[in-house]
Tab-separated table of C-alpha atoms in Angstrom:
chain	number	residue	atom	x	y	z
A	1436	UNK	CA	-53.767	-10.375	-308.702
A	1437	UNK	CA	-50.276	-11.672	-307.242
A	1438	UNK	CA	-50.268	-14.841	-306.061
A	1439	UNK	CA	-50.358	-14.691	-302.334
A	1440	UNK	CA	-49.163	-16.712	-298.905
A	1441	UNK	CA	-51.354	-15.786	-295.923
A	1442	UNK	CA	-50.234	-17.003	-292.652
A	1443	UNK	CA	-50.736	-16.265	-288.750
A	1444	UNK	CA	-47.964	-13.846	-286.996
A	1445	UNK	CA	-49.009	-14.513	-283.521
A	1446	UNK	CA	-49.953	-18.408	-282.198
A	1447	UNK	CA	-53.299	-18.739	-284.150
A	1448	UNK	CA	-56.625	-17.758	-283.723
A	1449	UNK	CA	-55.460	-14.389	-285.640
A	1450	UNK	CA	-58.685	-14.050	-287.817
A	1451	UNK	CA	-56.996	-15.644	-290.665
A	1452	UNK	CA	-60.210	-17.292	-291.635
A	1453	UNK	CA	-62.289	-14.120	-292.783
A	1454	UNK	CA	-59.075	-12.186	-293.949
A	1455	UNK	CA	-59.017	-15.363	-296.359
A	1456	UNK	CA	-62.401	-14.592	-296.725
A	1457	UNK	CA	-62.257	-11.196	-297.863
A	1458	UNK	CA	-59.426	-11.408	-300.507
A	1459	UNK	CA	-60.515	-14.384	-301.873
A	1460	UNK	CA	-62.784	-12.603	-303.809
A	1461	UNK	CA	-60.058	-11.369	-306.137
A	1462	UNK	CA	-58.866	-15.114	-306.460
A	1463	UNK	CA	-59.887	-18.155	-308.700
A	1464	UNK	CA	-58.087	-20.562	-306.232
A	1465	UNK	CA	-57.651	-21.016	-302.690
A	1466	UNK	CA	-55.057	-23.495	-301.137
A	1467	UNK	CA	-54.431	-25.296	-297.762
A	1468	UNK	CA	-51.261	-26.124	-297.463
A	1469	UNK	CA	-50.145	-27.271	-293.906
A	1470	UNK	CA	-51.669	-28.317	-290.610
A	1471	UNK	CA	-54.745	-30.796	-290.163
A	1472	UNK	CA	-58.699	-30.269	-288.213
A	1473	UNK	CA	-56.342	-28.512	-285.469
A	1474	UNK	CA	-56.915	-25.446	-287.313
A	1475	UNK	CA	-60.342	-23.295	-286.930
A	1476	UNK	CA	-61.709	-20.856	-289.044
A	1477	UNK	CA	-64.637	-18.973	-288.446
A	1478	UNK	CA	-66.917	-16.807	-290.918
A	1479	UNK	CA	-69.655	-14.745	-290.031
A	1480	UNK	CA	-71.480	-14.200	-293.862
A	1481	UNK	CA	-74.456	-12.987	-294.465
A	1482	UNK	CA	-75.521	-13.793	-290.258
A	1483	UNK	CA	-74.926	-17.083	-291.193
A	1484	UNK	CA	-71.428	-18.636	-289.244
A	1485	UNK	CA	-69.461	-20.620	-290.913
A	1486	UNK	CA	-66.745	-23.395	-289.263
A	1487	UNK	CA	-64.009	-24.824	-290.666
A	1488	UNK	CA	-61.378	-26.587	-289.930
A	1489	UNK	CA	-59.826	-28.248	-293.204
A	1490	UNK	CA	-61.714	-27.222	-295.772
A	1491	UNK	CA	-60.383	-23.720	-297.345
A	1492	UNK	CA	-62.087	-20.671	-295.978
A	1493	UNK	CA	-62.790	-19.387	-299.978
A	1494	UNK	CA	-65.095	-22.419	-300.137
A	1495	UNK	CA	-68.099	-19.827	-299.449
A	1496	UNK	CA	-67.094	-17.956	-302.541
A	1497	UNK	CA	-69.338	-19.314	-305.350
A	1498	UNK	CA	-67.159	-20.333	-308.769
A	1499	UNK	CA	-64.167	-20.867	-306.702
A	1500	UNK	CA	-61.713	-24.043	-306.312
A	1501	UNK	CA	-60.687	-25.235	-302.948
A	1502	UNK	CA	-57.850	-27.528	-302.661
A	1503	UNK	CA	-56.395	-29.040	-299.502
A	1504	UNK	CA	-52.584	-29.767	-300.631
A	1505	UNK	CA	-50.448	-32.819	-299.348
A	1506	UNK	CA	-48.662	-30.752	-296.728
A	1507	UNK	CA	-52.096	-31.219	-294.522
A	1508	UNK	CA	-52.800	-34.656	-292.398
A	1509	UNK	CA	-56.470	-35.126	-293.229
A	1510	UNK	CA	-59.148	-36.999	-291.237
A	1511	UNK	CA	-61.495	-38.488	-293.554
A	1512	UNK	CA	-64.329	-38.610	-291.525
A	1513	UNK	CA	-64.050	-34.863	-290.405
A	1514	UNK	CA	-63.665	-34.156	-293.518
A	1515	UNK	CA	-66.929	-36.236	-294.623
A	1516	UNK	CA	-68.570	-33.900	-291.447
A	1517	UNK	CA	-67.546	-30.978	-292.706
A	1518	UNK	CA	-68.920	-31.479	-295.865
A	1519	UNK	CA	-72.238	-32.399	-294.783
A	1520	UNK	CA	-72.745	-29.714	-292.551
A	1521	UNK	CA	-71.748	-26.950	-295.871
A	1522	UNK	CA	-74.157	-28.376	-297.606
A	1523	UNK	CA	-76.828	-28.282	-294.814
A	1524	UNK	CA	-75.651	-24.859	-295.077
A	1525	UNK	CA	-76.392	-24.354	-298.461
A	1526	UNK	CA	-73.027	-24.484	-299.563
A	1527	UNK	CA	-72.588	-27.516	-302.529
A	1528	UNK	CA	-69.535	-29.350	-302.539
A	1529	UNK	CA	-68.504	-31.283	-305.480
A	1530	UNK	CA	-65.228	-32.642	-307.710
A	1531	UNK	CA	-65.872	-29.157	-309.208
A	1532	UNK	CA	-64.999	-27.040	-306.431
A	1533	UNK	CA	-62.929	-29.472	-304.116
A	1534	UNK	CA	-59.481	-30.937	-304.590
A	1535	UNK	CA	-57.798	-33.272	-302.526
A	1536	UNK	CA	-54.086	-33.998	-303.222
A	1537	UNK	CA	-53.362	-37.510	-303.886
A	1538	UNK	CA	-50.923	-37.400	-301.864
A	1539	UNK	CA	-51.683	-36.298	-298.738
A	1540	UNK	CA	-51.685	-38.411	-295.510
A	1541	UNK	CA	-54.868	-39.367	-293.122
A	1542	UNK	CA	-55.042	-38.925	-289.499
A	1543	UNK	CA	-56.559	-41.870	-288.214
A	1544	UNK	CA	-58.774	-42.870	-284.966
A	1545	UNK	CA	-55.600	-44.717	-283.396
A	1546	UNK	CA	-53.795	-41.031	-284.152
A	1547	UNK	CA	-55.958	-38.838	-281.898
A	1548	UNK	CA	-56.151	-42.011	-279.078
A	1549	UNK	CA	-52.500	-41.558	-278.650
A	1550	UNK	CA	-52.358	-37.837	-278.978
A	1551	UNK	CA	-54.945	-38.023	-276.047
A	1552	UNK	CA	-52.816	-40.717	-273.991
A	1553	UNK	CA	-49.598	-39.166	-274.419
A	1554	UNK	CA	-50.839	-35.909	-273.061
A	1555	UNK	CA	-52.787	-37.672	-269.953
A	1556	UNK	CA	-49.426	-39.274	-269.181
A	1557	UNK	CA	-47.091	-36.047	-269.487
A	1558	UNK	CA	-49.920	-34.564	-266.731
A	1559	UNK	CA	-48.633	-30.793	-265.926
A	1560	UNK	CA	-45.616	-31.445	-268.706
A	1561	UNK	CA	-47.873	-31.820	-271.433
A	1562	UNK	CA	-48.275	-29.557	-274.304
A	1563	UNK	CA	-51.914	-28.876	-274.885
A	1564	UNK	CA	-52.404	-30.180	-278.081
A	1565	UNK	CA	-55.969	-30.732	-279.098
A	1566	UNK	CA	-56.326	-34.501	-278.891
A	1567	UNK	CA	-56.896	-34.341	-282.610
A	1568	UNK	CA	-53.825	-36.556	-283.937
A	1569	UNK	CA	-52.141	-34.184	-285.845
A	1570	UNK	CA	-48.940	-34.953	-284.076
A	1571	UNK	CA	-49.025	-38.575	-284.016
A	1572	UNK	CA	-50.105	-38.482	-287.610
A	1573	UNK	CA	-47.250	-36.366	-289.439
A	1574	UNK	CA	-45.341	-38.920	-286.920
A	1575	UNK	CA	-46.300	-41.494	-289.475
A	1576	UNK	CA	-46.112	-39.484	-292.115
A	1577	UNK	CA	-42.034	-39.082	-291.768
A	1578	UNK	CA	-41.928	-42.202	-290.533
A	1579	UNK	CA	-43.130	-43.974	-294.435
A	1580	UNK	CA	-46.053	-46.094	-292.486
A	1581	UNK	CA	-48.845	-43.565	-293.118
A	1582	UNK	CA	-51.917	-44.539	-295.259
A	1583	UNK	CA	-52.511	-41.736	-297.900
A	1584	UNK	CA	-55.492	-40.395	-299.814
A	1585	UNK	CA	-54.111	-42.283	-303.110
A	1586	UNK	CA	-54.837	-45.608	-300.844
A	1587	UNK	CA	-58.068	-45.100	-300.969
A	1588	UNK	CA	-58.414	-46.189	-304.287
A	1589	UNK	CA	-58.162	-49.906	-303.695
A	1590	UNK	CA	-58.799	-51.932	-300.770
A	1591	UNK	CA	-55.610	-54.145	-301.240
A	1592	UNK	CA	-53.946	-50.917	-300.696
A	1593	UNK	CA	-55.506	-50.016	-297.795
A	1594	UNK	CA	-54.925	-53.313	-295.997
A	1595	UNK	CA	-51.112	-53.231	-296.863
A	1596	UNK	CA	-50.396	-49.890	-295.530
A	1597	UNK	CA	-52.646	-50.654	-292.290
A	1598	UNK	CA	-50.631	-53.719	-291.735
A	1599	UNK	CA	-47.335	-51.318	-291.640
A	1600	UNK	CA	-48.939	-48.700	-289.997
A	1601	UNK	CA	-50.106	-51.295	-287.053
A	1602	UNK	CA	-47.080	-52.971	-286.752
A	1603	UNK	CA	-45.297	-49.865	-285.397
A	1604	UNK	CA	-48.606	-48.874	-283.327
A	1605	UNK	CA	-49.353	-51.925	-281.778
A	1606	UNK	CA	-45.828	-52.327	-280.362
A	1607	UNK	CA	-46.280	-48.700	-279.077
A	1608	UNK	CA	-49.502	-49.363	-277.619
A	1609	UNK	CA	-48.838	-52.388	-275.794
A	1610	UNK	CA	-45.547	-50.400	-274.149
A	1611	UNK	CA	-47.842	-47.237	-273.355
A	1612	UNK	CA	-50.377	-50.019	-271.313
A	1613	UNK	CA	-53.023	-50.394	-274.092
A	1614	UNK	CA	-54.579	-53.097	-276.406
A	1615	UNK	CA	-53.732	-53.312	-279.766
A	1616	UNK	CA	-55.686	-51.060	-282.157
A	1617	UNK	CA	-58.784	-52.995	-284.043
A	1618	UNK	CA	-57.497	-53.929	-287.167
A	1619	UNK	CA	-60.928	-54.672	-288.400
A	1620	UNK	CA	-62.574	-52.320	-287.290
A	1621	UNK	CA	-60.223	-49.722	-288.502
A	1622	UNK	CA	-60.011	-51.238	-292.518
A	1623	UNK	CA	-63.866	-51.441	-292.430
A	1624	UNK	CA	-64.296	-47.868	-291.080
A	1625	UNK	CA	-61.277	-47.059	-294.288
A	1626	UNK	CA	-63.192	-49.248	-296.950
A	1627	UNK	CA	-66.472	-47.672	-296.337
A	1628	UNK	CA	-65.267	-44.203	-296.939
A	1629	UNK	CA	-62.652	-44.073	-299.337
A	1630	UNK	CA	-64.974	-43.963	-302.381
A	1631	UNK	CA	-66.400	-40.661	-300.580
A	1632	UNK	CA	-63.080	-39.223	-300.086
A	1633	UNK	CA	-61.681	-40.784	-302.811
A	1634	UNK	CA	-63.245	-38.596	-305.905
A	1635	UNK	CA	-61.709	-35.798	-304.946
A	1636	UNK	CA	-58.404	-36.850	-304.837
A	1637	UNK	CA	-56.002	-35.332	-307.924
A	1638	UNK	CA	-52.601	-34.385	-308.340
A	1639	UNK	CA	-52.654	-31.118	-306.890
A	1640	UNK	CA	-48.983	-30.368	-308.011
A	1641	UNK	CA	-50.278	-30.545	-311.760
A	1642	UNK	CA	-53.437	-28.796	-310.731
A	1643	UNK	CA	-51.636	-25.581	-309.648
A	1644	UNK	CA	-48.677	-25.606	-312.320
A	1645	UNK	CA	-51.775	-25.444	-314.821
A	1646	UNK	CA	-53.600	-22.680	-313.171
A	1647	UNK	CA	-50.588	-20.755	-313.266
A	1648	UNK	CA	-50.065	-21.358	-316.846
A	1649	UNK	CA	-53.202	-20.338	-317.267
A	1650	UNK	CA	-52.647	-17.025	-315.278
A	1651	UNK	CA	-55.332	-18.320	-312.167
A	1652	UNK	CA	-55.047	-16.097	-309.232
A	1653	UNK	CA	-54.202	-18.453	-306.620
A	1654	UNK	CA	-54.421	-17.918	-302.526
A	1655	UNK	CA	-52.321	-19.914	-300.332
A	1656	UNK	CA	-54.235	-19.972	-296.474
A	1657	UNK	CA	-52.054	-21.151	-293.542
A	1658	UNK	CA	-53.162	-22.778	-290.521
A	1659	UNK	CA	-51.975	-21.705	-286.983
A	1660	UNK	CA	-49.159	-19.368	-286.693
A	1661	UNK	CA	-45.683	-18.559	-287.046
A	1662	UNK	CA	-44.889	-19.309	-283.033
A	1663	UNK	CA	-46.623	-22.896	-283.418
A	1664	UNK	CA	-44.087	-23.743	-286.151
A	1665	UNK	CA	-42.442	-26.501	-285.663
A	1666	UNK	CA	-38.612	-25.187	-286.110
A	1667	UNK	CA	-39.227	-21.437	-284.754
A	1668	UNK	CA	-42.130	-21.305	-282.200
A	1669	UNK	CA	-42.198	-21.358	-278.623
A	1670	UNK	CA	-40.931	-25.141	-278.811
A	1671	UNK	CA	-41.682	-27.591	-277.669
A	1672	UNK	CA	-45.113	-25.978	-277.442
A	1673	UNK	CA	-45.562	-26.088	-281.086
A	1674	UNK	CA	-47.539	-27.654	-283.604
A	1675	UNK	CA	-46.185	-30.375	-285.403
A	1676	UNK	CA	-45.804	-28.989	-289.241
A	1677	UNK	CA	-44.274	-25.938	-290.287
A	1678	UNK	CA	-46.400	-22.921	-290.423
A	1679	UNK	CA	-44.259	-20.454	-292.316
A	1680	UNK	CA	-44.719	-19.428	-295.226
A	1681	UNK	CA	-41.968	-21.225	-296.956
A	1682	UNK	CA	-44.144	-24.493	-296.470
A	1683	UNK	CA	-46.537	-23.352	-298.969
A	1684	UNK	CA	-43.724	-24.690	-301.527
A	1685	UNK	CA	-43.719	-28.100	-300.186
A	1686	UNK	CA	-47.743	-28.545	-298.753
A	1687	UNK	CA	-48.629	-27.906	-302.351
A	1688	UNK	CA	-46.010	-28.851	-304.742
A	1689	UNK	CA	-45.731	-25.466	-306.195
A	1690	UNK	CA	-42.465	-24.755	-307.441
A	1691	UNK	CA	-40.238	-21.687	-305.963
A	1692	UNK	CA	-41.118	-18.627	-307.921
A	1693	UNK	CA	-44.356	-19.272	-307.963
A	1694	UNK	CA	-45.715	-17.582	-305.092
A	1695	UNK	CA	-45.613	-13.181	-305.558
A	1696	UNK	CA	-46.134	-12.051	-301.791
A	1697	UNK	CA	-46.666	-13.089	-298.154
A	1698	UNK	CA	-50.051	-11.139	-296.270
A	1699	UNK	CA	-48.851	-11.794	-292.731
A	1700	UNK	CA	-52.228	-11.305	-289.916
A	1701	UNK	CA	-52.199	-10.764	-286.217
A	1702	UNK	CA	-54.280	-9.874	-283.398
A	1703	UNK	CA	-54.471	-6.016	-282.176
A	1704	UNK	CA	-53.567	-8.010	-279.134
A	1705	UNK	CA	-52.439	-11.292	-278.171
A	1706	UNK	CA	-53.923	-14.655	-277.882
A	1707	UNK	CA	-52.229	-18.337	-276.651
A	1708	UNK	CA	-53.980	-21.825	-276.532
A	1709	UNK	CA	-52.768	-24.817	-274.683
A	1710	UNK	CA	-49.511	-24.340	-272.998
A	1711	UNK	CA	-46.637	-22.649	-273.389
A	1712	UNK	CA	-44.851	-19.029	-273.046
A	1713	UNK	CA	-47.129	-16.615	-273.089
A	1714	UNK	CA	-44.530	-12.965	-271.835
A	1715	UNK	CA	-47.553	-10.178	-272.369
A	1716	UNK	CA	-50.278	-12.328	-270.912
A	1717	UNK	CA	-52.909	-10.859	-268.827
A	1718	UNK	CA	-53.843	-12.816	-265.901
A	1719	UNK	CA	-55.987	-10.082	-264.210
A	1720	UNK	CA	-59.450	-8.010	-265.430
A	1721	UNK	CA	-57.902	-6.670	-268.584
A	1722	UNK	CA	-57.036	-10.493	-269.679
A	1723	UNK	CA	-60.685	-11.763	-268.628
A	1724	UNK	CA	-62.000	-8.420	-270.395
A	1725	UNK	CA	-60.271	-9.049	-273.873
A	1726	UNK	CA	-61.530	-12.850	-273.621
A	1727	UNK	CA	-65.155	-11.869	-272.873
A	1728	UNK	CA	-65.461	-9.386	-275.159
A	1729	UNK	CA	-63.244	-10.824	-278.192
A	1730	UNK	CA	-65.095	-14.230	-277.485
A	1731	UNK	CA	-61.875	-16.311	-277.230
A	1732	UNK	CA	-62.288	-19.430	-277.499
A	1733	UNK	CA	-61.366	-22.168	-279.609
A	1734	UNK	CA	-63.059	-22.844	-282.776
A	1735	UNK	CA	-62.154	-26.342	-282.638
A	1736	UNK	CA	-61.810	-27.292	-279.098
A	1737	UNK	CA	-63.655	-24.766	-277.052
A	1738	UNK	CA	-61.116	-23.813	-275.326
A	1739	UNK	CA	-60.862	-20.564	-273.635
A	1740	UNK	CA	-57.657	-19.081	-274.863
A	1741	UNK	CA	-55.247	-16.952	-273.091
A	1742	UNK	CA	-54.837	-13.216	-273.404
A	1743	UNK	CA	-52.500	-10.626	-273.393
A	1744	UNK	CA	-51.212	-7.067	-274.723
A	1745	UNK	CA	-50.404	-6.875	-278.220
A	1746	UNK	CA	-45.986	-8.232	-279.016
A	1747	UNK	CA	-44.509	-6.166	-281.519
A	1748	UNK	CA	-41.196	-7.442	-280.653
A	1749	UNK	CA	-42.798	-11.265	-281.648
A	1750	UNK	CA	-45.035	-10.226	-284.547
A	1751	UNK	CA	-41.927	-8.267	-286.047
A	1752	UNK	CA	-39.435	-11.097	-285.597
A	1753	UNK	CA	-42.614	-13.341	-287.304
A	1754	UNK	CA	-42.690	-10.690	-290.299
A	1755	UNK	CA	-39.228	-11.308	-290.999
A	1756	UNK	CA	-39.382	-15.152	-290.799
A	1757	UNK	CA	-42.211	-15.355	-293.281
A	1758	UNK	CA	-41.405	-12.243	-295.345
A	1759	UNK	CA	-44.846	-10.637	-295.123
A	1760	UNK	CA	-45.148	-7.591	-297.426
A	1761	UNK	CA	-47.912	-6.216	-295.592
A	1762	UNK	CA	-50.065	-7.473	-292.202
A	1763	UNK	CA	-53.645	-7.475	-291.960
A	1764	UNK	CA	-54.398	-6.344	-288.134
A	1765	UNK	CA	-57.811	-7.814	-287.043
A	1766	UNK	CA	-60.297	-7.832	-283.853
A	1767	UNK	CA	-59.434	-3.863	-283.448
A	1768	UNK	CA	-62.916	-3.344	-282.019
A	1769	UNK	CA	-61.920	-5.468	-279.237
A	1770	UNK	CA	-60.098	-2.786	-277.395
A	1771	UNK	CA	-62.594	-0.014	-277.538
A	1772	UNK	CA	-63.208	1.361	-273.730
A	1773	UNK	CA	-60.079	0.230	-272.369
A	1774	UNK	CA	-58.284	3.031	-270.985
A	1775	UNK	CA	-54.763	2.345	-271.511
A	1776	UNK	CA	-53.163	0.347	-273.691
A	1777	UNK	CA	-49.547	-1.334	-273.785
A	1778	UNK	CA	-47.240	-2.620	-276.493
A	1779	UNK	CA	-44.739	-5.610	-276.130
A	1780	UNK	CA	-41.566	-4.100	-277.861
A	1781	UNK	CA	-39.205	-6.180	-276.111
A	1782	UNK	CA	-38.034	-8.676	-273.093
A	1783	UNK	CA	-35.844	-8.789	-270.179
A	1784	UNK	CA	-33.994	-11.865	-269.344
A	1785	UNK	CA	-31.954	-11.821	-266.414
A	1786	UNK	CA	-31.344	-7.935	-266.555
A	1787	UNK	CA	-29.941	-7.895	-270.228
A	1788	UNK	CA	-32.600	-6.183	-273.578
A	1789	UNK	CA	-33.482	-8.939	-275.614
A	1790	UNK	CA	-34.844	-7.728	-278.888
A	1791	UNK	CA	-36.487	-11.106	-279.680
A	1792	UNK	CA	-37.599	-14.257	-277.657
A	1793	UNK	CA	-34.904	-16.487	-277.225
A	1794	UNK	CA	-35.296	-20.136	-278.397
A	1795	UNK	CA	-34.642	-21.870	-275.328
A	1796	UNK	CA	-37.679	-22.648	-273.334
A	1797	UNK	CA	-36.170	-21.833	-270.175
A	1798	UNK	CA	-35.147	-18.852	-271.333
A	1799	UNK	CA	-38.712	-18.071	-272.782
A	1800	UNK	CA	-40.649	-18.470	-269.643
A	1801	UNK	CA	-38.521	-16.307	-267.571
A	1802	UNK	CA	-38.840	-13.393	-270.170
A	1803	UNK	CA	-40.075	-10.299	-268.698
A	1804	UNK	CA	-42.219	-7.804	-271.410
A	1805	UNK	CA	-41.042	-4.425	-271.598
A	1806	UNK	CA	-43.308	-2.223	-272.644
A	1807	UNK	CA	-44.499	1.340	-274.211
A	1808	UNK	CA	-47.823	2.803	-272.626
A	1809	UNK	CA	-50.646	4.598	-274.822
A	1810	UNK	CA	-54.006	6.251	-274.536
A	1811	UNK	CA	-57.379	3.967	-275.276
A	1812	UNK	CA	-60.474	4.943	-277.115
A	1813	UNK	CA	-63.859	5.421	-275.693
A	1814	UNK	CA	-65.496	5.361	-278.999
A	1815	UNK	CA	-66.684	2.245	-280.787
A	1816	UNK	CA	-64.560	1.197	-283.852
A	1817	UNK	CA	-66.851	-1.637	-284.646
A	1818	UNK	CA	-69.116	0.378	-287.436
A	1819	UNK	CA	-66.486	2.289	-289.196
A	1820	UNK	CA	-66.104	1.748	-292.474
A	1821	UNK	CA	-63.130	3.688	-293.434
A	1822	UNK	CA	-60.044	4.267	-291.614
A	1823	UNK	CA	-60.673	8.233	-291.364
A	1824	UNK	CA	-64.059	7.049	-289.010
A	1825	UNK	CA	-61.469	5.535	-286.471
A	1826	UNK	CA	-60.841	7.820	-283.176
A	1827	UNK	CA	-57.253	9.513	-283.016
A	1828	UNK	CA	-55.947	7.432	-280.639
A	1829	UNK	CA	-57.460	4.308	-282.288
A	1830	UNK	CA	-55.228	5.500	-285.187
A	1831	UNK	CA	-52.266	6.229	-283.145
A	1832	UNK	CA	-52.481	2.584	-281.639
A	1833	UNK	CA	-52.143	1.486	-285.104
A	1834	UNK	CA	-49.556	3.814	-286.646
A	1835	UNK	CA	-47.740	2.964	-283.738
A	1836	UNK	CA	-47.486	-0.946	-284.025
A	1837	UNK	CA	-47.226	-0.447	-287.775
A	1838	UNK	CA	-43.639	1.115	-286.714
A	1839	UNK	CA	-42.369	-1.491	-284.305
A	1840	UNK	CA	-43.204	-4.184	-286.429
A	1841	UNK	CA	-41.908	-2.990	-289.574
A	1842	UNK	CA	-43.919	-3.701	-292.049
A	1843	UNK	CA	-46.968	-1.612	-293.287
A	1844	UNK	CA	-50.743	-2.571	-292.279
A	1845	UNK	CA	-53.198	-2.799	-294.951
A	1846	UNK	CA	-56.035	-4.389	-293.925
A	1847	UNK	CA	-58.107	-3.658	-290.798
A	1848	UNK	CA	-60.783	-5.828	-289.285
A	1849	UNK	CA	-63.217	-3.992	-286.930
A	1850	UNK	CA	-65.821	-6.971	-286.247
A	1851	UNK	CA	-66.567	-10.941	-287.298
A	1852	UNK	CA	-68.218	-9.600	-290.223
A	1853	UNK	CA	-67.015	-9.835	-293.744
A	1854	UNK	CA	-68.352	-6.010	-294.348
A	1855	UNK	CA	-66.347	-4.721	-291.349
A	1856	UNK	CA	-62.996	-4.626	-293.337
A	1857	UNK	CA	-61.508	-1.971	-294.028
A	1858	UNK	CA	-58.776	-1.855	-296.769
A	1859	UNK	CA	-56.157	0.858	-296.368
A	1860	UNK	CA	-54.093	0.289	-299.619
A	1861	UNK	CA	-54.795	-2.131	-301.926
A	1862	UNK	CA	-53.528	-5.459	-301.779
A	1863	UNK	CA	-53.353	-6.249	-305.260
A	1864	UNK	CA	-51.564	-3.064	-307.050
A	1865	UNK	CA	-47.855	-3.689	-308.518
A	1866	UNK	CA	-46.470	-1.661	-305.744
């Protein structure tokens, strides 16, 4: 098997979890390499459901490594959560099947207090983030004040970093209104985890130049998607890391070369949380249709998200940032018994064709969609089980988008299940 990058073409929520899922099967690795517990993934194995937010989705797989690289901001008590809740589920977690890099930065209580301020305060202007910290945490991390997994190993450690960490927070807090942060409360909470979190730190760099020496099949799983990343999404309504696939390099320490192919994965529609430009959203019974039915909402915050028709101009101009080889088109059962269907293949900003969306934000919300009408499906899609079982028009739909975006599909997804994926050409041939 190639080594291979999978990453969201839309703004999340693309199904990236049980695409992971599926083709981890063929690997002996599975890497996190960006993003923090903003991310959900959900897997429906077995009618048991699975939720994750750091932990890889091949963690299910049994004789598998999981290894969350130093590109993520990790909150050791989620993660702690997390854990415990696997194992309730029957899934064991040990130094033999989880590695932590070394490296890698925490997100801290203080973190998600002043992601949560800072968006109370910006009122309509704010971005939507999910009051997790991510933001506020890779703030730190740039800034050379976070505390990192490695200063777990000593207490010493721990209270030297907090000291530098607190120094810049206090003086922020007291300007935003607030008390200082709890120094003591916040090295006792550190002290009394780090020996849990601590054992499965390693040096994930040397851990994945091995495996490759070794000829290890290795999956790299992104978080979010390509129009949350922090240079080329809908900014400023973006996450704060870079979800491309490029990052995969740097959230891992894998050197250039080393990764074989990009599996890009999108919606057969579109789907937006929090705020932001949204050009083919729905806001009437179509849009409250796809949410019921595609159960959108948030894996991690609950969130209802917003929906709209399917962007091939977007997802194409994503395929060509990340490189994707092939897409994996998911939730296709979600638009059986809708009557007509429509495809974003470009915008119109003030009366000129725009082939892409434009960076400026401005610019983005006063996009108008243009768009190419075809024929629904009465049938259901969700029980096929190969491609030939899907109705003509279902196919058309597909063929179709496969066009505008450029680049071919390979994988279908026709329900939450990890049976009801359907594999069109194979993933892993030298082609």
């Amino acid at each position: 098997m190639p080594n291979i990058v999978a990453v969201g073409l839309q703004w999340g929520d693309e199904g990236k979890g049980k695409i992971v899922d599926f083709i981890a099967s063929r690997a002996d690795i599975v890497v996190r390499f960006q993003g923090g517990h903003n991310a959900g993934h959900t897997l429906v194995v077995g009618g048991k459901v699975f939720k994750l937010s750091l932990i890889p989705s091949g963690v299910i797989r049994p004789n598998l490594l999981s290894v969350i690289g130093n590109g993520v901001v990790i909150d050791p008590w989620v993660l702690l959560n997390e854990i415990e809740t696997l194992e309730a589920m029957g899934i064991s977690i040990s130094e033999r099947n989880l590695a932590i890099a070394d490296c890698a930065s925490l997100v801290l209580p203080l973190h998600s207090e002043l992601d949560i301020l800072r968006e109370r305060i910006a009122g309509k202007a704010k971005i939507g983030t999910t009051g997790r910290g991510i933001g506020p945490a890779y703030e730190d991390k740039v800034g050379r004040r976070a505390i990192r997994i490695c200063d777990l190993a000593c207490e010493s450690s721990i209270s030297k970093r907090l000291d530098a960490l607190l120094e810049h927070h206090s003086a922020l807090r007291i300007g935003l209104g607030q008390e200082r942060p709890d120094r003591q409360a916040l090295f006792d909470g550190l002290a009394e985890i780090a020996p849990k979190v601590y054992r499965f730190a390693a040096p994930v760099w040397q851990l994945l130049h091995n495996a490759r020496s070794s000829k290890k099949n290795i999956l790299f799983e992104g978080a979010q998607g390509i129009f949350l990343d922090i240079d080329y999404g809908t900014y400023p309504f973006v996450t704060s890391s870079s979800t491309a696939a490029s990052s995969a390099y740097a959230g891992t320490g894998t050197a250039p070369g080393a990764l074989d192919r990009v599996l890009g994965i999108c919606k057969a529609y579109s789907t937006r949380v929090g705020s932001g430009p949204f050009p083919t959203e729905l806001n009437d019974e179509v849009g409250r249709r796809l949410a019921d039915v595609g159960q959108e909402r948030g894996t991690v915050t609950g969130r209802r998200r917003r929906c709209g028709w399917f962007d091939a101009a977007m997802v194409s101009q994503a395929c060509r940032l990340s490189g994707a080889y092939a897409v994996a088109l998911t939730k296709i059962d979600v638009l059986d018994g809708i009557e007509e269907l429509k495809i974003g293949v470009g915008y119109k900003l003030d009366g000129e064709f725009r082939e892409f969306l434009p960076p400026l934000a401005e610019e983005q919300a006063r996009a108008i969609p243009v768009y190419e009408s075809l024929p629904g499906w009465r049938e259901s899609t969700a029980d096929a089980r190969n491609f030939a079982d899907f109705p003509d028009n279902a196919i058309a739909y597909i063929r179709r988008i496969e066009k505008l975006i450029g680049c071919p599909i390979r994988i279908l997804s026709n329900s939450p299940r990890r049976e009801s994926t359907i594999v069109l050409e194979d993933l892993f041939s030298a082609s």
